[in-house]
Short mmCIF file of C-alpha atoms in Angstrom, two decimals:
data_model
loop_
_atom_site.label_atom_id
_atom_site.label_comp_id
_atom_site.label_asym_id
_atom_site.label_seq_id
_atom_site.Cartn_x
_atom_site.Cartn_y
_atom_site.Cartn_z
CA MET H 20 15.60 5.03 -24.07
CA ARG H 21 15.57 1.99 -22.47
CA ILE H 22 16.77 -1.01 -24.12
CA LEU H 23 15.40 -4.56 -23.14
CA LEU H 24 17.90 -7.17 -23.34
CA PRO H 25 17.58 -9.53 -25.70
CA LEU H 26 19.14 -12.42 -23.55
CA LEU H 27 16.45 -11.67 -20.97
CA ALA H 28 14.20 -11.56 -23.43
CA ALA H 29 12.51 -14.60 -22.28
CA LEU H 30 12.04 -13.83 -18.79
CA ALA H 31 10.50 -10.00 -18.93
CA THR H 32 8.35 -11.80 -21.60
CA PRO H 33 3.92 -10.41 -20.39
CA ALA H 34 3.30 -13.65 -19.29
CA PRO H 35 4.43 -15.41 -16.54
CA VAL H 36 6.63 -18.60 -16.68
CA VAL H 37 4.04 -21.40 -15.74
CA LEU H 38 4.84 -25.29 -14.56
CA ALA H 39 0.77 -25.47 -14.66
CA ALA H 40 -2.10 -23.79 -14.42
CA GLU H 41 -5.46 -25.08 -13.95
CA PRO H 42 -8.73 -24.12 -16.26
CA ALA H 43 -9.25 -20.21 -16.23
CA PRO H 44 -12.74 -19.64 -15.06
CA ALA H 45 -15.27 -18.55 -17.48
CA PRO H 46 -15.79 -15.22 -17.51
CA GLY H 47 -18.38 -13.95 -15.06
CA LEU H 48 -18.29 -17.54 -12.92
CA GLU H 49 -15.77 -15.85 -10.49
CA GLU H 50 -17.32 -13.68 -8.18
CA THR H 51 -15.42 -10.48 -7.15
CA LEU H 52 -15.59 -10.27 -2.68
CA VAL H 53 -14.63 -6.35 -1.71
CA VAL H 54 -13.50 -6.22 1.76
CA THR H 55 -12.24 -2.21 1.94
CA GLY H 56 -15.46 -0.14 1.20
CA SER H 57 -17.23 -2.71 4.39
CA ARG H 58 -16.32 -5.31 7.12
CA ILE H 59 -18.76 -7.51 5.52
CA GLU H 60 -17.05 -8.69 1.84
CA SER H 61 -19.29 -8.22 -0.56
CA PRO H 62 -19.79 -7.10 -4.47
CA PRO H 63 -18.18 -4.03 -5.51
CA GLU H 64 -22.23 -3.54 -6.51
CA ALA H 65 -23.41 -4.67 -3.25
CA ILE H 66 -21.56 -1.63 -2.09
CA PRO H 67 -22.76 2.04 -1.49
CA ALA H 68 -19.13 3.43 -2.33
CA HIS H 69 -17.36 4.36 -5.03
CA VAL H 70 -14.91 1.84 -5.10
CA THR H 71 -12.82 1.05 -7.95
CA ILE H 72 -10.58 -3.12 -8.36
CA ILE H 73 -8.10 -3.13 -10.73
CA ASP H 74 -7.03 -6.42 -10.39
CA ARG H 75 -3.73 -8.73 -11.43
CA ALA H 76 -4.91 -9.81 -15.04
CA THR H 77 -5.47 -5.45 -15.71
CA ILE H 78 -2.20 -5.52 -13.61
CA GLU H 79 -0.97 -7.76 -16.57
CA ALA H 80 -2.10 -5.98 -19.63
CA ARG H 81 -1.93 -2.43 -19.11
CA GLN H 82 2.17 -3.71 -17.98
CA PRO H 83 3.38 -0.47 -15.91
CA GLN H 84 5.63 1.34 -14.81
CA SER H 85 5.48 1.94 -11.52
CA THR H 86 1.89 1.45 -8.89
CA LEU H 87 1.64 4.92 -9.59
CA ASP H 88 1.00 4.70 -13.05
CA LEU H 89 -2.16 2.61 -12.36
CA LEU H 90 -3.02 5.16 -9.90
CA ARG H 91 -3.65 7.77 -12.71
CA SER H 92 -6.06 6.40 -14.64
CA VAL H 93 -8.53 5.83 -11.57
CA ALA H 94 -11.37 8.23 -11.91
CA GLY H 95 -11.57 10.69 -8.49
CA LEU H 96 -8.01 10.18 -8.24
CA GLN H 97 -5.11 13.05 -8.17
CA VAL H 98 -1.48 11.78 -9.05
CA SER H 99 1.96 14.08 -8.16
CA GLN H 100 4.84 12.84 -8.11
CA TYR H 101 8.57 15.74 -8.68
CA GLY H 102 10.81 14.18 -11.27
CA GLY H 103 11.47 10.94 -11.12
CA ARG H 104 10.66 8.32 -8.64
CA GLY H 105 12.79 9.27 -6.28
CA GLY H 106 10.44 12.75 -5.47
CA ILE H 107 7.43 12.38 -3.68
CA THR H 108 4.66 11.23 -4.49
CA SER H 109 1.41 11.91 -3.06
CA VAL H 110 -2.27 10.42 -4.19
CA PHE H 111 -5.35 12.86 -3.79
CA ILE H 112 -8.60 11.66 -3.54
CA ARG H 113 -11.12 13.33 -4.30
CA GLY H 114 -8.27 17.22 -3.99
CA ALA H 115 -8.21 16.21 -0.25
CA GLU H 116 -5.12 16.35 1.72
CA PRO H 117 -3.27 12.85 0.90
CA ASN H 118 -2.54 12.18 4.76
CA PHE H 119 -6.79 11.89 4.94
CA THR H 120 -6.37 8.73 2.68
CA VAL H 121 -5.75 5.56 4.72
CA VAL H 122 -3.40 3.08 3.22
CA LEU H 123 -4.26 -0.66 3.84
CA ILE H 124 -0.84 -3.37 2.68
CA ASP H 125 -3.16 -6.99 2.83
CA GLY H 126 -5.79 -5.98 5.99
CA VAL H 127 -3.01 -3.36 7.32
CA GLN H 128 -2.84 0.08 7.96
CA VAL H 129 1.16 1.48 7.11
CA ASN H 130 0.04 5.37 7.36
CA ASP H 131 3.12 7.21 9.02
CA PRO H 132 2.10 9.97 11.44
CA ASN H 133 5.26 11.03 12.88
CA ASN H 134 7.34 11.34 9.10
CA SER H 135 7.84 14.88 6.56
CA ARG H 136 3.85 14.25 4.68
CA GLY H 137 1.46 14.43 7.82
CA GLY H 138 1.06 11.01 7.59
CA SER H 139 0.65 10.20 3.20
CA PHE H 140 2.28 6.85 2.39
CA ASP H 141 4.77 7.43 -0.01
CA PHE H 142 3.31 4.80 -2.67
CA SER H 143 6.61 4.26 -4.90
CA THR H 144 7.99 1.71 -2.51
CA LEU H 145 5.14 -1.11 -3.95
CA ASN H 146 6.65 -2.90 -7.10
CA VAL H 147 4.16 -3.73 -8.75
CA ALA H 148 4.79 -7.46 -9.10
CA GLU H 149 4.42 -7.83 -5.43
CA ILE H 150 0.44 -6.57 -5.75
CA GLU H 151 -2.15 -8.98 -6.32
CA ARG H 152 -5.24 -6.38 -6.50
CA ILE H 153 -5.86 -2.64 -5.13
CA GLU H 154 -9.33 -1.93 -3.52
CA ILE H 155 -10.48 2.25 -3.99
CA VAL H 156 -12.83 3.12 -1.72
CA ARG H 157 -13.50 7.57 -1.88
CA GLY H 158 -15.50 8.76 -0.07
CA ALA H 159 -15.94 9.31 3.96
CA GLN H 160 -14.95 6.06 5.79
CA SER H 161 -13.64 6.93 9.16
CA SER H 162 -17.06 5.10 10.87
CA LEU H 163 -14.49 1.71 9.22
CA TYR H 164 -11.11 3.26 9.93
CA GLY H 165 -11.00 5.70 11.83
CA SER H 166 -10.68 9.74 11.79
CA ASP H 167 -7.64 9.05 9.32
CA ALA H 168 -10.21 7.68 6.37
CA LEU H 169 -11.52 11.64 5.56
CA ALA H 170 -11.51 11.41 1.63
CA GLY H 171 -11.51 6.95 1.39
CA VAL H 172 -8.87 3.83 1.64
CA ILE H 173 -6.74 2.22 -0.31
CA GLN H 174 -6.26 -1.09 0.01
CA ILE H 175 -2.64 -3.28 -1.66
CA ILE H 176 -3.29 -6.85 -1.22
CA THR H 177 -0.14 -8.86 -1.96
CA ARG H 178 -0.27 -11.75 -4.53
CA LYS H 179 -2.79 -14.63 -3.50
CA PRO H 180 -1.27 -17.90 -2.67
CA GLU H 181 -1.82 -20.67 -4.77
CA GLY H 182 -3.07 -24.44 -4.80
CA THR H 183 -1.04 -24.91 -8.05
CA ALA H 184 2.76 -24.47 -8.37
CA ARG H 185 3.76 -21.44 -10.27
CA VAL H 186 6.79 -18.94 -11.63
CA SER H 187 7.31 -16.60 -12.90
CA ILE H 188 9.79 -14.37 -13.53
CA ASP H 189 10.69 -10.88 -14.69
CA ALA H 190 13.95 -8.89 -15.51
CA GLU H 191 14.94 -5.54 -17.42
CA ALA H 192 17.31 -3.66 -17.82
CA GLY H 193 18.49 -0.95 -20.02
CA GLU H 194 20.60 2.34 -20.51
CA ASP H 195 21.57 5.51 -17.71
CA GLU H 196 22.81 1.79 -15.34
CA PHE H 197 18.51 0.92 -15.41
CA TYR H 198 17.10 -2.65 -14.21
CA ARG H 199 14.51 -3.59 -12.75
CA GLY H 200 13.25 -8.06 -11.76
CA ALA H 201 11.03 -9.55 -10.18
CA LEU H 202 10.73 -13.68 -8.71
CA HIS H 203 7.98 -14.93 -7.70
CA LEU H 204 6.55 -18.36 -6.21
CA ALA H 205 3.29 -20.18 -5.56
CA GLY H 206 1.45 -23.54 -4.67
CA ALA H 207 0.63 -25.83 -2.11
CA LEU H 208 2.37 -27.26 1.09
CA GLY H 209 0.04 -29.94 2.33
CA GLU H 210 -3.74 -30.07 1.41
CA SER H 211 -5.44 -27.76 3.44
CA THR H 212 -2.18 -24.56 3.30
CA GLN H 213 -1.03 -22.84 -0.01
CA ALA H 214 1.81 -19.26 -0.13
CA SER H 215 2.74 -17.36 -2.19
CA PHE H 216 6.26 -15.79 -2.65
CA THR H 217 8.19 -12.75 -4.28
CA ALA H 218 10.90 -10.69 -4.33
CA SER H 219 11.48 -7.90 -6.56
CA ALA H 220 14.27 -5.16 -6.92
CA ALA H 221 14.54 -1.68 -9.12
CA ASP H 222 16.75 0.96 -9.58
CA ASP H 223 15.45 3.46 -11.17
CA GLY H 224 18.97 4.32 -13.01
CA ASN H 225 20.53 8.13 -13.46
CA ALA H 226 18.60 9.62 -16.99
CA ILE H 227 17.20 12.11 -14.78
CA ASP H 228 20.00 14.73 -13.96
CA GLY H 229 20.11 14.60 -9.87
CA ASN H 230 17.42 11.75 -9.29
CA SER H 231 18.08 7.90 -7.77
CA PHE H 232 15.46 5.66 -6.48
CA GLU H 233 16.29 1.78 -5.58
CA ASN H 234 13.55 0.07 -4.23
CA ARG H 235 13.87 -3.52 -2.57
CA THR H 236 10.93 -5.41 -1.51
CA LEU H 237 10.09 -8.95 -0.73
CA SER H 238 6.29 -9.91 0.72
CA GLY H 239 4.49 -13.59 0.89
CA ARG H 240 0.50 -14.73 2.19
CA LEU H 241 0.25 -18.67 3.30
CA SER H 242 -3.32 -19.16 4.19
CA SER H 243 -4.61 -22.44 5.56
CA THR H 244 -7.63 -24.13 5.71
CA PRO H 245 -8.01 -27.52 8.39
CA THR H 246 -11.31 -27.76 8.75
CA GLN H 247 -14.25 -26.05 6.93
CA ALA H 248 -14.85 -23.99 9.90
CA LEU H 249 -11.40 -22.37 10.38
CA SER H 250 -9.63 -20.13 7.88
CA LEU H 251 -6.39 -19.23 8.49
CA ALA H 252 -3.85 -16.69 6.84
CA LEU H 253 -0.56 -14.93 7.59
CA ALA H 254 0.42 -11.96 5.57
CA ALA H 255 4.36 -10.39 5.70
CA ARG H 256 5.51 -7.63 3.38
CA TYR H 257 9.32 -6.30 4.18
CA ALA H 258 10.06 -2.99 2.07
CA ASP H 259 13.37 -0.94 1.91
CA SER H 260 13.38 1.95 0.04
CA GLU H 261 16.61 4.71 -0.71
CA ALA H 262 16.25 7.86 -3.26
CA THR H 263 17.79 11.39 -4.26
CA ALA H 264 16.41 14.69 -5.88
CA PHE H 265 16.22 17.88 -6.73
CA PRO H 266 13.59 20.03 -4.00
CA GLU H 267 9.78 20.29 -5.21
CA ASP H 268 9.70 24.41 -6.36
CA SER H 269 13.55 23.98 -7.14
CA GLY H 270 13.22 24.75 -10.34
CA GLY H 271 14.38 20.88 -11.10
CA PRO H 272 17.30 20.40 -12.55
CA ASP H 273 17.36 22.76 -15.56
CA LEU H 274 16.19 26.16 -13.27
CA ALA H 275 17.05 24.99 -10.08
CA VAL H 276 19.39 28.00 -8.27
CA LEU H 277 21.10 25.62 -5.15
CA ARG H 278 22.42 22.33 -6.71
CA ALA H 279 22.01 20.58 -3.70
CA LEU H 280 19.91 17.26 -3.46
CA ASP H 281 16.15 16.25 -1.21
CA SER H 282 17.80 12.27 0.46
CA ARG H 283 15.43 9.73 1.38
CA ASP H 284 15.75 6.57 3.40
CA GLN H 285 13.20 3.95 4.28
CA THR H 286 12.32 0.74 5.40
CA GLN H 287 9.26 -0.98 6.69
CA LEU H 288 7.38 -3.88 7.30
CA SER H 289 4.80 -5.39 8.08
CA LEU H 290 3.00 -8.36 9.29
CA ASN H 291 -0.79 -9.28 9.41
CA GLY H 292 -2.90 -12.65 10.84
CA THR H 293 -6.58 -13.49 10.46
CA ALA H 294 -8.36 -16.57 12.04
CA GLY H 295 -11.79 -16.95 11.24
CA TYR H 296 -14.70 -19.09 12.10
CA GLN H 297 -18.35 -20.26 10.71
CA ALA H 298 -19.60 -20.59 14.06
CA SER H 299 -23.06 -21.41 13.06
CA GLY H 300 -24.66 -21.58 9.35
CA ARG H 301 -25.26 -17.36 9.51
CA VAL H 302 -22.87 -16.93 12.32
CA ARG H 303 -19.06 -16.05 11.61
CA LEU H 304 -15.81 -15.12 14.52
CA SER H 305 -12.91 -13.37 13.19
CA ALA H 306 -9.50 -12.40 14.86
CA GLN H 307 -6.92 -10.13 13.22
CA LEU H 308 -3.21 -9.24 14.56
CA GLY H 309 -1.87 -6.62 12.73
CA PHE H 310 2.57 -4.97 13.37
CA VAL H 311 3.51 -2.08 11.69
CA ASN H 312 7.86 -0.44 12.04
CA HIS H 313 8.83 2.38 10.22
CA ASP H 314 11.80 4.10 10.33
CA GLU H 315 12.86 7.42 7.58
CA LYS H 316 15.16 10.04 7.62
CA THR H 317 14.83 13.22 5.66
CA ALA H 318 17.36 15.83 4.87
CA SER H 319 16.81 18.22 2.14
CA PRO H 320 18.87 21.33 1.32
CA GLY H 321 15.72 23.88 1.11
CA ILE H 322 14.76 25.79 -2.07
CA ALA H 323 15.42 29.67 -2.62
CA PRO H 324 13.32 32.03 -2.77
CA GLY H 325 12.01 32.89 -5.46
CA VAL H 326 7.90 32.86 -6.53
CA ARG H 327 7.47 31.91 -3.15
CA ASP H 328 8.94 32.21 -0.34
CA GLY H 329 11.35 29.01 0.12
CA VAL H 330 12.10 26.85 2.31
CA PRO H 331 14.54 26.34 5.18
CA PRO H 332 17.11 23.10 5.19
CA ASN H 333 15.32 20.17 7.20
CA ARG H 334 15.75 17.08 8.17
CA SER H 335 13.80 14.87 10.12
CA ASP H 336 14.21 10.94 11.66
CA SER H 337 11.55 9.40 12.48
CA GLU H 338 10.51 6.03 13.37
CA LEU H 339 6.84 4.44 13.97
CA GLU H 340 5.25 1.12 15.84
CA ARG H 341 2.21 -0.04 14.84
CA PHE H 342 0.45 -2.45 16.96
CA SER H 343 -3.54 -3.62 15.44
CA ALA H 344 -5.65 -6.46 17.51
CA ALA H 345 -9.40 -6.59 16.71
CA LEU H 346 -12.75 -8.93 16.78
CA SER H 347 -15.88 -9.03 15.32
CA ALA H 348 -19.13 -11.75 14.64
CA THR H 349 -20.82 -11.04 11.25
CA ALA H 350 -24.65 -12.21 11.19
CA GLN H 351 -26.81 -13.13 8.53
CA LEU H 352 -29.73 -11.64 9.88
CA SER H 353 -32.85 -12.47 6.90
CA ALA H 354 -31.42 -12.90 3.34
CA SER H 355 -30.60 -9.64 2.94
CA ALA H 356 -29.61 -8.18 5.59
CA ASP H 357 -26.10 -8.94 6.94
CA ALA H 358 -24.38 -6.98 10.39
CA VAL H 359 -21.28 -6.67 12.18
CA VAL H 360 -20.44 -6.09 16.08
CA GLY H 361 -16.70 -6.38 17.19
CA VAL H 362 -13.85 -4.44 19.02
CA ASP H 363 -10.34 -2.87 17.67
CA TYR H 364 -7.01 -1.32 19.46
CA GLU H 365 -4.52 0.59 18.76
CA ASP H 366 -0.87 0.43 20.21
CA GLU H 367 1.03 3.66 18.41
CA SER H 368 4.72 4.90 19.88
CA GLY H 369 6.95 6.82 17.63
CA SER H 370 8.87 9.18 17.60
CA LEU H 371 10.57 11.99 15.57
CA ASP H 372 14.00 13.80 15.03
CA GLY H 373 14.88 17.22 13.40
CA THR H 374 15.54 20.52 12.79
CA LEU H 375 14.82 23.27 10.80
CA GLU H 376 17.93 25.46 9.93
CA LEU H 377 16.40 29.10 10.19
CA ALA H 378 19.72 31.00 9.32
CA PRO H 379 22.59 29.87 9.20
CA GLY H 380 23.85 28.13 12.54
CA PHE H 381 20.69 28.16 14.82
CA ALA H 382 18.73 25.64 14.64
CA LEU H 383 14.64 24.84 14.81
CA PRO H 384 14.15 21.76 16.19
CA THR H 385 11.11 19.90 15.13
CA ASP H 386 10.98 17.17 17.70
CA PHE H 387 8.02 15.56 19.29
CA ASN H 388 6.87 11.89 20.70
CA LEU H 389 3.74 9.65 20.40
CA ASP H 390 2.36 7.48 22.06
CA ARG H 391 -1.38 6.56 22.18
CA HIS H 392 -3.69 3.84 22.63
CA ILE H 393 -6.90 3.80 21.01
CA LEU H 394 -10.47 1.33 21.49
CA GLY H 395 -12.29 1.89 19.47
CA LEU H 396 -16.00 -0.73 19.04
CA PHE H 397 -18.31 -1.25 15.36
CA VAL H 398 -21.49 -2.25 14.66
CA GLU H 399 -22.48 -2.17 10.83
CA LEU H 400 -26.20 -2.45 9.41
CA ARG H 401 -25.44 -3.54 5.57
CA ALA H 402 -29.24 -4.93 3.48
CA ALA H 403 -29.95 -5.39 0.59
CA PRO H 404 -34.10 -5.26 -0.23
CA THR H 405 -34.13 -5.23 -4.26
CA ASP H 406 -31.45 -5.67 -6.64
CA ALA H 407 -31.15 -2.24 -7.61
CA LEU H 408 -30.34 -0.41 -3.70
CA ALA H 409 -28.22 -0.58 -1.56
CA LEU H 410 -28.65 0.18 1.78
CA SER H 411 -25.21 0.83 4.70
CA ALA H 412 -25.34 1.93 8.57
CA SER H 413 -22.55 2.30 10.71
#
């Protein structure tokens, strides 16, 4: 049983330590805008898609152990996790394969098509301490996010910058060498600039035989409004983790015939810069630049034949770099209709170096290289002829 250390009790309380705070807005006065289900920021009820928002208040009220615990409560999502956090984790939207879901962190796609999971994202590397909001859009979104978004989109938005100085510290420790801690800082850097920074670390210890998971993350956001018409934002995140677990379908710590473990080490860096300019009362121009670097090393001893045919021993070493850019113009056509038109570009390069051991002393190479450039044009039209009806075409 995990035990909170008495000396850290003051730091581990759900409510953060606040140096100064502005009065909270009255319920219903602060409108939540969704940035995932459309190229046009809109309230959830104006988007003709199934949207779920998990905000920071919900996260602090639930005090989840991991991001997967948050996603398990969402209708239409199935979370698959083998063993503890050291095992492979997958999220299925409406039964579709995990690699058919686009995952964004602060607007940058972080799926890695080179990895051993076919492009699905490993949610175990996300620490709840760094999350401000999760937006989940179910249903095909390929016209907005490309062919990968056949099942839906999940966007993770990191902690928001604040004009009021804020410091919060969470720390937890217990048996079996378990610990988890996070530091969050936010405040103003000038009259028009706000910033936030979050550092977190976690170690699941050895409560489950063979399972280990260590993770460290750094994330930060900076926002500035030099003029009333111009807004700038920058977001950055770095994460690295090491994990071990018994292979999938091996029988786990109690029934596995082969006692060797899977191992998975990965690092990820994502950067996103955005700029918006209100050219007139009806037209807004936007620009975005993004970068992702992902490295992952996996090794598996395989699975002994049994109920299934078994899996040969295998290993892989993959890396990916993705650069993205987009320009768009959003226009208010009328009091109830908006349109956005733009162009986006992606440059992906990466490789996978791997082997599949089909027989002792015979390893089949599974290497491949990725180098592709994608140019896209997009148009989206939105209309709400009545309060009860929302229409969208893209």
